[in-house]
CSV table of C-alpha atoms and ligand atoms in Angstrom, one decimal:
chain,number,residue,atom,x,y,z
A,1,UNK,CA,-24.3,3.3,-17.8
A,2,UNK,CA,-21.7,1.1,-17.7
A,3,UNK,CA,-21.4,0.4,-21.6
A,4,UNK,CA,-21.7,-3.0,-20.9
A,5,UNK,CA,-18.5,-3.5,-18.2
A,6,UNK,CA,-18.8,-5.2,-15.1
A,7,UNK,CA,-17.5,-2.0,-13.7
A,8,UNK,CA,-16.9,1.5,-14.3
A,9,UNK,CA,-12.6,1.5,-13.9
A,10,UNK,CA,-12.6,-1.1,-16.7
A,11,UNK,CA,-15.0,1.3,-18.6
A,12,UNK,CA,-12.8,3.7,-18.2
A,13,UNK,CA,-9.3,2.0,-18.7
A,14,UNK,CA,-10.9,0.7,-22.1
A,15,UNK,CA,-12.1,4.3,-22.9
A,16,UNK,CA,-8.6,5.9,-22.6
A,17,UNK,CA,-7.8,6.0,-26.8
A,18,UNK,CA,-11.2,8.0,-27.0
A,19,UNK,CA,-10.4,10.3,-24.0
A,20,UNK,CA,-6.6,10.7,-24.9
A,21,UNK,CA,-7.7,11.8,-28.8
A,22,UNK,CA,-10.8,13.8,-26.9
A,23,UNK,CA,-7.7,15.5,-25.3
A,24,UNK,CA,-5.3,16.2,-28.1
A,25,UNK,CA,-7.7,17.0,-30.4
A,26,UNK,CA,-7.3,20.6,-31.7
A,27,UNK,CA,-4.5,21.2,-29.9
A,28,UNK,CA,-1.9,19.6,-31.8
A,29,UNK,CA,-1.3,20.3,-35.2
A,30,UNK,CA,1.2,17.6,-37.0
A,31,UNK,CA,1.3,19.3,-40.0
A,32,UNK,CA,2.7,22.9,-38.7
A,33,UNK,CA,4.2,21.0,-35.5
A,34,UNK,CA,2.6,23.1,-33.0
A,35,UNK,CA,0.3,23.3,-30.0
A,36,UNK,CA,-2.3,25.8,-29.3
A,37,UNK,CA,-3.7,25.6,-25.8
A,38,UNK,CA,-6.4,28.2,-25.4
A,39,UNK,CA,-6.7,28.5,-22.4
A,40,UNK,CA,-3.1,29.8,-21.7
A,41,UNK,CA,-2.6,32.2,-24.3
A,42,UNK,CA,-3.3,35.4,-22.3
A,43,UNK,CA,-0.7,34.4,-19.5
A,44,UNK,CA,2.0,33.1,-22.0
A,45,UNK,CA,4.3,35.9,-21.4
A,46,UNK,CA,3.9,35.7,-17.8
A,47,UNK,CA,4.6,31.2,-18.5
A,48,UNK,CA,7.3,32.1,-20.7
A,49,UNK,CA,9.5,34.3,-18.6
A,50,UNK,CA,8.9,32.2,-15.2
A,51,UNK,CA,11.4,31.0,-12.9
A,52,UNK,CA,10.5,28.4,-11.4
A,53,UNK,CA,7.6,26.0,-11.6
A,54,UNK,CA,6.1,24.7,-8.6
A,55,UNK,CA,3.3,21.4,-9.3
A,56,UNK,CA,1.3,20.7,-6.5
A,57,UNK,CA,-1.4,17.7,-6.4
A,58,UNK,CA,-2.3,14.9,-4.0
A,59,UNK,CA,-2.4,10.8,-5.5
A,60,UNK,CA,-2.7,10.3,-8.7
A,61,UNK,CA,-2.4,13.8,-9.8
A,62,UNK,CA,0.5,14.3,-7.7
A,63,UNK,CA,2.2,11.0,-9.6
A,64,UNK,CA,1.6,13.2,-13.0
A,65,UNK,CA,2.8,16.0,-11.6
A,66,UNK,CA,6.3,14.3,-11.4
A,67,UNK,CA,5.9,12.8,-15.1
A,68,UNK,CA,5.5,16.5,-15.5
A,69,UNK,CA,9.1,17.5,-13.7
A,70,UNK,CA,10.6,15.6,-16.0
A,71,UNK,CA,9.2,16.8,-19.1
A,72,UNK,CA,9.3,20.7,-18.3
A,73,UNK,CA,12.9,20.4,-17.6
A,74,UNK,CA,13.7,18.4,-20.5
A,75,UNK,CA,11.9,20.3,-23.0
A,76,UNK,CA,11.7,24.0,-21.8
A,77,UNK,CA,14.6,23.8,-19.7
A,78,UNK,CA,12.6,25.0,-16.5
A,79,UNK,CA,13.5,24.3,-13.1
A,80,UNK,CA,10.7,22.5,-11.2
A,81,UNK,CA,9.3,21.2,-8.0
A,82,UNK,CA,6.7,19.2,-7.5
A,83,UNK,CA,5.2,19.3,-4.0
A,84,UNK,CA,2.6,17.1,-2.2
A,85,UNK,CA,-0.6,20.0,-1.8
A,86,UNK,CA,-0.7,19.0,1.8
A,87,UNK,CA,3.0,19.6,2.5
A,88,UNK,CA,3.1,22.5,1.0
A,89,UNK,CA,0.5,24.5,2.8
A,90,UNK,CA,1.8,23.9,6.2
A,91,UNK,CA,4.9,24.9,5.3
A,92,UNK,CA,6.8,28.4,4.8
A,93,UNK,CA,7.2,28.3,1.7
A,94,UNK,CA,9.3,30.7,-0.2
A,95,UNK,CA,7.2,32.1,-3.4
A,96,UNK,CA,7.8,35.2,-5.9
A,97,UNK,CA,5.8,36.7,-8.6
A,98,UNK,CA,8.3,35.3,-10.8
A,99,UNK,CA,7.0,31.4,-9.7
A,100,UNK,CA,4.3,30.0,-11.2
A,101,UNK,CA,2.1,27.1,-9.5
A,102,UNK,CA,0.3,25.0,-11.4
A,103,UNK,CA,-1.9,22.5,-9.3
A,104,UNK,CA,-3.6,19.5,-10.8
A,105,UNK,CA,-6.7,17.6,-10.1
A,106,UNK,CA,-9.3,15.6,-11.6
A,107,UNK,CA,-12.1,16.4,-9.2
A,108,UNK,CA,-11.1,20.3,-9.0
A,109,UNK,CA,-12.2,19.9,-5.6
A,110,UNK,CA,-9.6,18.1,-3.4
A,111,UNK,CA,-9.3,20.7,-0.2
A,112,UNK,CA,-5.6,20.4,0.0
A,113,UNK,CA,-4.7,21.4,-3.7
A,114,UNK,CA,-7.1,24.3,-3.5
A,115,UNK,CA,-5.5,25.6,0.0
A,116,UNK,CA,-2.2,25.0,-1.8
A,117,UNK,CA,-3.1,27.0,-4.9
A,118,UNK,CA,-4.6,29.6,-2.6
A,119,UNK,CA,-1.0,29.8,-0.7
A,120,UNK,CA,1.1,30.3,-3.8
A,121,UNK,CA,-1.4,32.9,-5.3
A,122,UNK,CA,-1.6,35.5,-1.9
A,123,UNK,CA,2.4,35.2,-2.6
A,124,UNK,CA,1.8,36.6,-5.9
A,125,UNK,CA,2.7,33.4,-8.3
A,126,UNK,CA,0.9,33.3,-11.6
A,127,UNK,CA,-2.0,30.7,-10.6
A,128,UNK,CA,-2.2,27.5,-13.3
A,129,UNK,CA,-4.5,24.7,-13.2
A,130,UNK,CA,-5.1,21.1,-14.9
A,131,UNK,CA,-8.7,20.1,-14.3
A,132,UNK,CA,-10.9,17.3,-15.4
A,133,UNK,CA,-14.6,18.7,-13.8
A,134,UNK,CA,-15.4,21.9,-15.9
A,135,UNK,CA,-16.3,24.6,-13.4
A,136,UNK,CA,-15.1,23.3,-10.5
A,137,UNK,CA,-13.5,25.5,-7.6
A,138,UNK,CA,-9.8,24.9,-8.9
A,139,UNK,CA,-10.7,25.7,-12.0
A,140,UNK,CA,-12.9,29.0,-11.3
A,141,UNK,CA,-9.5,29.5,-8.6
A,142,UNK,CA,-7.0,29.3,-10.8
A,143,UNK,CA,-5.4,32.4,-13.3
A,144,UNK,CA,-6.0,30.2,-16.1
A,145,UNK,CA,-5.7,26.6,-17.2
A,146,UNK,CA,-6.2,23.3,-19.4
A,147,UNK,CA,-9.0,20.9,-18.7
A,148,UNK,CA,-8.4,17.5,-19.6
A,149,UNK,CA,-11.2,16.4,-21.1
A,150,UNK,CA,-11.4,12.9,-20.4
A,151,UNK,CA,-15.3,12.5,-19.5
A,152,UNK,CA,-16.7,11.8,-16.0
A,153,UNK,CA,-14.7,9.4,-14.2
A,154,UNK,CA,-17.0,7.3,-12.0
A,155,UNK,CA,-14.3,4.8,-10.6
A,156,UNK,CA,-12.7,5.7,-7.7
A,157,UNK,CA,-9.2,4.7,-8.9
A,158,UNK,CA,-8.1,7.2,-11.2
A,159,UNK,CA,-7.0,6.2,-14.7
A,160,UNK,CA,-7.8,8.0,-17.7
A,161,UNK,CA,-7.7,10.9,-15.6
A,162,UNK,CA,-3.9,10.2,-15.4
A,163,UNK,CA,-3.3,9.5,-19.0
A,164,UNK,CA,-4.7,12.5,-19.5
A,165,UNK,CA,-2.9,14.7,-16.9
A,166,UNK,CA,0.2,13.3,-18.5
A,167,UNK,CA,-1.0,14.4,-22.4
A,168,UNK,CA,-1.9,17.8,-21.2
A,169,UNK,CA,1.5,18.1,-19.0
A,170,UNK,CA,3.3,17.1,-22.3
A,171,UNK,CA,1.9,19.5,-24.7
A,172,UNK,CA,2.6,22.6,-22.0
A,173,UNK,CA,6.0,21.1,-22.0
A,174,UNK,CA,5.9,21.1,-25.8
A,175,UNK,CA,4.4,24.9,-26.2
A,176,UNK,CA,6.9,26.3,-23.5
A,177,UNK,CA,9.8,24.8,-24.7
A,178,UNK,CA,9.3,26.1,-28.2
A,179,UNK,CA,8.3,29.6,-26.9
A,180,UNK,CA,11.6,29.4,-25.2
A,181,UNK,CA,13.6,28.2,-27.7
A,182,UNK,CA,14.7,24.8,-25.5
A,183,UNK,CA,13.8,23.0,-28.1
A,184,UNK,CA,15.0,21.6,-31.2
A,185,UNK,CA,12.7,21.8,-33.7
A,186,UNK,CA,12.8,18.7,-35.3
A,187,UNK,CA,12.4,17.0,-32.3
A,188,UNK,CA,9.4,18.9,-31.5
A,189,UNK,CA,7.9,17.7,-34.7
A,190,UNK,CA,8.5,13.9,-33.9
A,191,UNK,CA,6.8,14.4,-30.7
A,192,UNK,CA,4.0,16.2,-32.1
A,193,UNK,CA,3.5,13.7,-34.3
A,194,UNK,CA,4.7,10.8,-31.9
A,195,UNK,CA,1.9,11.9,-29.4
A,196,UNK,CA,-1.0,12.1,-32.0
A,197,UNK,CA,-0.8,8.6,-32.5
A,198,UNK,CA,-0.3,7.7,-29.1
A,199,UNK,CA,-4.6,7.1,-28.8
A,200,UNK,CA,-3.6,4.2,-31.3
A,201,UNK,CA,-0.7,2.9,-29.0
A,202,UNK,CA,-3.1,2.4,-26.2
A,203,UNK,CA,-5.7,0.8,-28.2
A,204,UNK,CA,-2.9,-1.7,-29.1
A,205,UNK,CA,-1.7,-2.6,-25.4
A,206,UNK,CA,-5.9,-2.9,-24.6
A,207,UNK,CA,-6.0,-5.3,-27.3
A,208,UNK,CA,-3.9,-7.7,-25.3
A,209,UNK,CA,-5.8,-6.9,-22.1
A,210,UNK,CA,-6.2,-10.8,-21.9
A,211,UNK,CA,-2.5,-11.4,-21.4
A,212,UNK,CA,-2.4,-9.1,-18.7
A,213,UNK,CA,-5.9,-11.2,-17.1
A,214,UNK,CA,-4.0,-14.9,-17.2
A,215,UNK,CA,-1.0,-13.2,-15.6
A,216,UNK,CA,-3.2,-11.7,-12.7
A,217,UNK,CA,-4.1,-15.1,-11.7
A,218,UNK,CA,-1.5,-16.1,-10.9
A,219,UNK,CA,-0.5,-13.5,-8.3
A,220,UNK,CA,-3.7,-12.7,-7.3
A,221,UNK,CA,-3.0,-14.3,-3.8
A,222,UNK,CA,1.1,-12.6,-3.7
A,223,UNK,CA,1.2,-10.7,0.0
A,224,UNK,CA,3.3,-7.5,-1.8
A,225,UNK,CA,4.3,-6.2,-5.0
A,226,UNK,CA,7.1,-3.6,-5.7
A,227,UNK,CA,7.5,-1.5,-8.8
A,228,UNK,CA,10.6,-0.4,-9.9
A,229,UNK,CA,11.1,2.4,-12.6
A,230,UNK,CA,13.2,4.9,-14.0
A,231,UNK,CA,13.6,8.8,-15.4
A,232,UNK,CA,9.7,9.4,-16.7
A,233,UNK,CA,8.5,5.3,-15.4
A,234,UNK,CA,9.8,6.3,-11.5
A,235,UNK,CA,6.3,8.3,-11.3
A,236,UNK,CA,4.2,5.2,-13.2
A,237,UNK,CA,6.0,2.5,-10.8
A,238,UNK,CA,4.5,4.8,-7.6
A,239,UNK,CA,1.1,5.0,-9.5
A,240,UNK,CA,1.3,1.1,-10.3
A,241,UNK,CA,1.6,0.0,-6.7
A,242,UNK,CA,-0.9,3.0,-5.6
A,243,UNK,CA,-3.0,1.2,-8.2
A,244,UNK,CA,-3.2,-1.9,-6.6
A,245,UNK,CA,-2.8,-1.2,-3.1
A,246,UNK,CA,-6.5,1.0,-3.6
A,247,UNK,CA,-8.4,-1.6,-5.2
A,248,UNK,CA,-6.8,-4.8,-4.3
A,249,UNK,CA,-5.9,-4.3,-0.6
A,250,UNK,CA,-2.5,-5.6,-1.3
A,251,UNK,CA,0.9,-4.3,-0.2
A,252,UNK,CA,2.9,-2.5,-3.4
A,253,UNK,CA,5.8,0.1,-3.1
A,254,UNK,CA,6.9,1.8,-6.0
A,255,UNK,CA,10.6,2.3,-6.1
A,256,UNK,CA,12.8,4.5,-8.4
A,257,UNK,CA,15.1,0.9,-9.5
A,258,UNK,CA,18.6,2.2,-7.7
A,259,UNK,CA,16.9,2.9,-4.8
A,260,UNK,CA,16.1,-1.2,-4.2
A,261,UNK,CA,19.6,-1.6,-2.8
A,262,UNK,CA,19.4,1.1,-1.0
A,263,UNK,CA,16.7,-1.1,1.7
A,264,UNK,CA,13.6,-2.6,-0.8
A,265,UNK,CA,16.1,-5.5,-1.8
A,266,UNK,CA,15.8,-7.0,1.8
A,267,UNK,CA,12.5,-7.9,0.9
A,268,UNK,CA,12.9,-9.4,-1.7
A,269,UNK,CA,12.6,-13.9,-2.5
A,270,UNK,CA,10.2,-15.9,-4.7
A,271,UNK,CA,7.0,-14.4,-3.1
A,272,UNK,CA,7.9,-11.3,-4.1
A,273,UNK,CA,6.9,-9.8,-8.0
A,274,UNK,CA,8.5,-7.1,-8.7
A,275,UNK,CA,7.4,-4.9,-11.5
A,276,UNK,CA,10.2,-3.3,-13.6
A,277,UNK,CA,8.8,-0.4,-15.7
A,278,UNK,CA,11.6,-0.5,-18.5
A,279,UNK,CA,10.3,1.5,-21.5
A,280,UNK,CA,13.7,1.6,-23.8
A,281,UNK,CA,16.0,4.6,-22.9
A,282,UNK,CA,19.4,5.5,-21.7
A,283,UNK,CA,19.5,3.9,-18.6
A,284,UNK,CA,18.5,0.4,-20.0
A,285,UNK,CA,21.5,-1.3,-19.0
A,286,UNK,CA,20.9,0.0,-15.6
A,287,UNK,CA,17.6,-1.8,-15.7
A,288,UNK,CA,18.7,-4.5,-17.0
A,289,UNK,CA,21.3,-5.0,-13.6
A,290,UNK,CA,18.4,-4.4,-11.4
A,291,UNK,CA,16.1,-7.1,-13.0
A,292,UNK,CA,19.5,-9.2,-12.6
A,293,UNK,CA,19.8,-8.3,-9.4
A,294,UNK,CA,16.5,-9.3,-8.6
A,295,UNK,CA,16.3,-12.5,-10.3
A,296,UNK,CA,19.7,-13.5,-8.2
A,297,UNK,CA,17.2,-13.4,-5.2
A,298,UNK,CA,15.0,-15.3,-6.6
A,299,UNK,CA,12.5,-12.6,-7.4
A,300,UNK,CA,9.8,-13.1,-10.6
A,301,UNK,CA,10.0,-10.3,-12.8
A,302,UNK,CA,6.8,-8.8,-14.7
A,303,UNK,CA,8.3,-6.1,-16.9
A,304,UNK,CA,6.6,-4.1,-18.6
A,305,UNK,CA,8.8,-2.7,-21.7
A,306,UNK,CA,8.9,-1.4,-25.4
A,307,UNK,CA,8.2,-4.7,-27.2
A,308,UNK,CA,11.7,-3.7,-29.5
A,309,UNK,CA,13.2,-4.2,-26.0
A,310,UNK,CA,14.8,-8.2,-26.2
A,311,UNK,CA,17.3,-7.8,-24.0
A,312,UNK,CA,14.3,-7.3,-21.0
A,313,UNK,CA,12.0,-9.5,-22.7
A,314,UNK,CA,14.6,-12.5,-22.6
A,315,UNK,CA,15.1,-11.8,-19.1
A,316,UNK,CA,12.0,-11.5,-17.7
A,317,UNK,CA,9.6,-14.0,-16.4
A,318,UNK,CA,6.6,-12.5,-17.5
A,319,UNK,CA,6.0,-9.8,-19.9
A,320,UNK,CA,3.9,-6.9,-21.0
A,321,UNK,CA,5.2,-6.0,-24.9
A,322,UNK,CA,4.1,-2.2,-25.5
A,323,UNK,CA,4.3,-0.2,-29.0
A,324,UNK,CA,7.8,1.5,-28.9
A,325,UNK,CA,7.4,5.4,-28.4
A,326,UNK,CA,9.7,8.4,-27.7
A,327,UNK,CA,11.2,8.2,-24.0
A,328,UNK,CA,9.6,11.6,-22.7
A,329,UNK,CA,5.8,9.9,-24.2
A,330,UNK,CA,5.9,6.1,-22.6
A,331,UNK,CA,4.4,7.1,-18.8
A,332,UNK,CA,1.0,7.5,-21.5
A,333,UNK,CA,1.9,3.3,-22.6
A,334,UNK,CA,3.5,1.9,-19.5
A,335,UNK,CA,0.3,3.3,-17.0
A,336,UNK,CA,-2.1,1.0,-18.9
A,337,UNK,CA,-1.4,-2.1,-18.2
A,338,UNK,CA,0.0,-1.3,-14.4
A,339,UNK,CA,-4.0,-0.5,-14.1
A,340,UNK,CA,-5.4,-3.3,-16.2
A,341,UNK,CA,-3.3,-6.1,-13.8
A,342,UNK,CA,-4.5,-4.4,-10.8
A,343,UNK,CA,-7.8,-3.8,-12.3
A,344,UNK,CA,-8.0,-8.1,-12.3
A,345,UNK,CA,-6.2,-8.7,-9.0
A,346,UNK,CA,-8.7,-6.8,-7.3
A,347,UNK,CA,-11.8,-8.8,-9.7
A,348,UNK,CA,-10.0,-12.4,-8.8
A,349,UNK,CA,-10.1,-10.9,-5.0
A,350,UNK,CA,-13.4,-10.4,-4.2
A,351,UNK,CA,-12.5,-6.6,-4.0
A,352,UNK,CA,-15.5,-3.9,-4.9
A,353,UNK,CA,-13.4,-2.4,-7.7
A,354,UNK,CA,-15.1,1.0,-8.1
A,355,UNK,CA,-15.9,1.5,-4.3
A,356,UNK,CA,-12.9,0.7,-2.4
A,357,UNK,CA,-13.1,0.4,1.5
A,358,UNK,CA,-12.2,3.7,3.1
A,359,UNK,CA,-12.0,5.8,-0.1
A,360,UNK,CA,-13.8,8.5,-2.0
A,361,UNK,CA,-13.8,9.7,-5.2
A,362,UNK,CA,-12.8,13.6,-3.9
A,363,UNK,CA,-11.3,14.3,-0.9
A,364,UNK,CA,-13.0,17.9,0.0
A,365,UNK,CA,-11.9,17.4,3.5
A,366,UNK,CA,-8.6,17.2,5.1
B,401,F6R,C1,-6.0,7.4,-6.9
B,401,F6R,C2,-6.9,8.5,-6.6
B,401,F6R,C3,-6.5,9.6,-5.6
B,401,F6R,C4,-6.6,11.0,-6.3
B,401,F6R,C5,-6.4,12.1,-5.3
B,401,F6R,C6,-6.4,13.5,-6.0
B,401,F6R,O1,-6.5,6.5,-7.8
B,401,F6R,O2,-8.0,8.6,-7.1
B,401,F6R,O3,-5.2,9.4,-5.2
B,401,F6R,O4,-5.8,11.0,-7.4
B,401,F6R,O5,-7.3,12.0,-4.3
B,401,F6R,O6,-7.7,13.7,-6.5
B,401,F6R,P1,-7.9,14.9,-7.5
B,401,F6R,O7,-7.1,14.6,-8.8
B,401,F6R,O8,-9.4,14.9,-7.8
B,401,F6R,O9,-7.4,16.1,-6.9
């Protein structure tokens, strides 16, 4: 059941260009650059003229929530907030019928989310849901909603479930901005296009899984790791230290990159690898200070950066090429190999990969 792989996260790492195309497909259309996403065409009105969106999600979800933050407000120009489900139901939270919520899970059945969605819909807000597990209770709770379609995942560390979380969040993003007239249309088209071939992409980087395997060894036995990231690669550092900190047992914070001087940087000497998420955007220079910044301190540097990106590449000790891609699209590049080097840490360990200690695969319970 394991299609031949030692275990089912490496299954299901390797299966991401079939689930990310199971995703897309017939949902993008390159040729008339548009979306359709069935599921949310009787609430569009209600989507269109919202207020506020408010993304609510625990782990992994919650870390594509955020990817999600940035894409709504970039491309449909709509405030959001993205709150941690468990947070959010204990507080007081302040919610019209002009918000809509829109909670995410893979499962569909993590009890915090659902109390969260339940809070947000007695207020009135328009009720949205990402799912991966057809018929589950956040989807049969929700007003309406996009699965993900990525197949079971067995693991316990979420993967393609991400990927596709992030693929989903995207075309919304897509749809509402051009209902909204936020944006330009010939942009729209490139990333239409862009994120149809972005199944391809990911094929590509797991071609070169064995790069990312001789690098694991040699920090299989580092005591912590920190991830550094900026704009849409902030959420993937947090998800890349989560990552390995699950499956691996070792220490990892993810860190948006200016934040490091801000305490992280203390930390840091030649024990320390620190992972720089630098796909290619406007704040590479800034990345580039921080990898400098850590190499001063004697830091090793794994980045992980659009294989056009020299400037990184020359300066980093160790690297992890990806295809180039638009900004808003490289959380659905940079995530893969953040999972693959954790994925062989925790092999090299000793660690049961899809049955970490103290885990499990839905947390139905508070
Ligand atoms: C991390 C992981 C967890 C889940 C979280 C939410 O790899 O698996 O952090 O992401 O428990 O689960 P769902 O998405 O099922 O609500």
């Amino acid at each position: 059941e394991k299609g031949g792989y030692p275990h089912f996260m490496l299954k299901e790492i390797f299966e991401q260009p079939r689930a990310l195309a199971d995703c897309l497909r017939g949902r993008l259309n390159v040729e008339n650059s548009s979306v359709q996403l069935g599921g949310l065409t009787d609430i569009m009105d209600r989507l269109e003229g919202a207020e506020r969106l408010i993304i609510a999600a625990c782990g992994t979800s919650w870390h594509s929530g955020l990817v999600g933050e940035y894409l709504f407000e970039h491309l449909a120009k709509l405030p959001v907030e993205v709150e941690y489900a468990s947070e959010f139901r204990y507080r007081e939270p302040l919610i019209s019928e002009d918000d809509v919520m829109l909670v995410i899970s893979q499962s569909g059945e993590t009890a915090d989310t659902l109390a969260a969605l339940r809070t947000a819909r007695e207020r009135g807000a328009l009720a949205l849901g990402i799912c991966n597990v057809v018929g589950s209770t956040i989807a049969r709770d929700t007003d309406a909603g996009v699965y993900t379609h990525a197949g079971p995942e067995i693991g316990v560390a979420s993967t393609k479930a991400f990927t596709t979380q992030v693929a989903v969040l995207t075309m919304m993003a897509i749809l509402l901005g051009q209902k909204r007239n936020t944006i330009d249309s010939a942009y729209a088209a490139r990333l239409i296009r862009e994120l149809n071939g972005i199944p391809e992409k990911i094929e590509k980087i797991l071609d070169h899984s064995e790069s990312v395997k001789n690098m694991a060894e040699l920090f299989t036995y580092a005591p912590n790791f920190l991830y550094l990231g900026r704009t849409y690669n902030f959420p993937v550092a947090l998800e890349g230290a989560l990552k390995l900190k699950e499956i691996s047992y070792i220490h990892a914070e993810g860190y948006p990159a200016a934040e490091m001087k801000h305490g992280p940087i203390a930390l840091i000497d030649k024990m320390m690898p620190v992972v720089v998420i630098a796909a290619t955007d406007h704040t590479n220079d800034k990345m580039i200070s921080n990898i400098e910044e850590v190499k001063a301190r004697g830091g090793r540097i794994i980045a992980i950066t659009g294989e056009e990106n020299s400037e990184v590449i020359d300066l980093a000790e160790f690297n992890c090429p990806i295809p180039e891609t638009e900004d808003c699209l490289s959380p659905l590049l940079t995530a893969i190999p953040l999972q693959l080097l954790s994925y062989y840490i925790a092999v090299n360990r000793g660690c049961d990969v899809d049955q970490p200690r103290n885990l499990a695969k839905s947390v139905t319970v508070e």
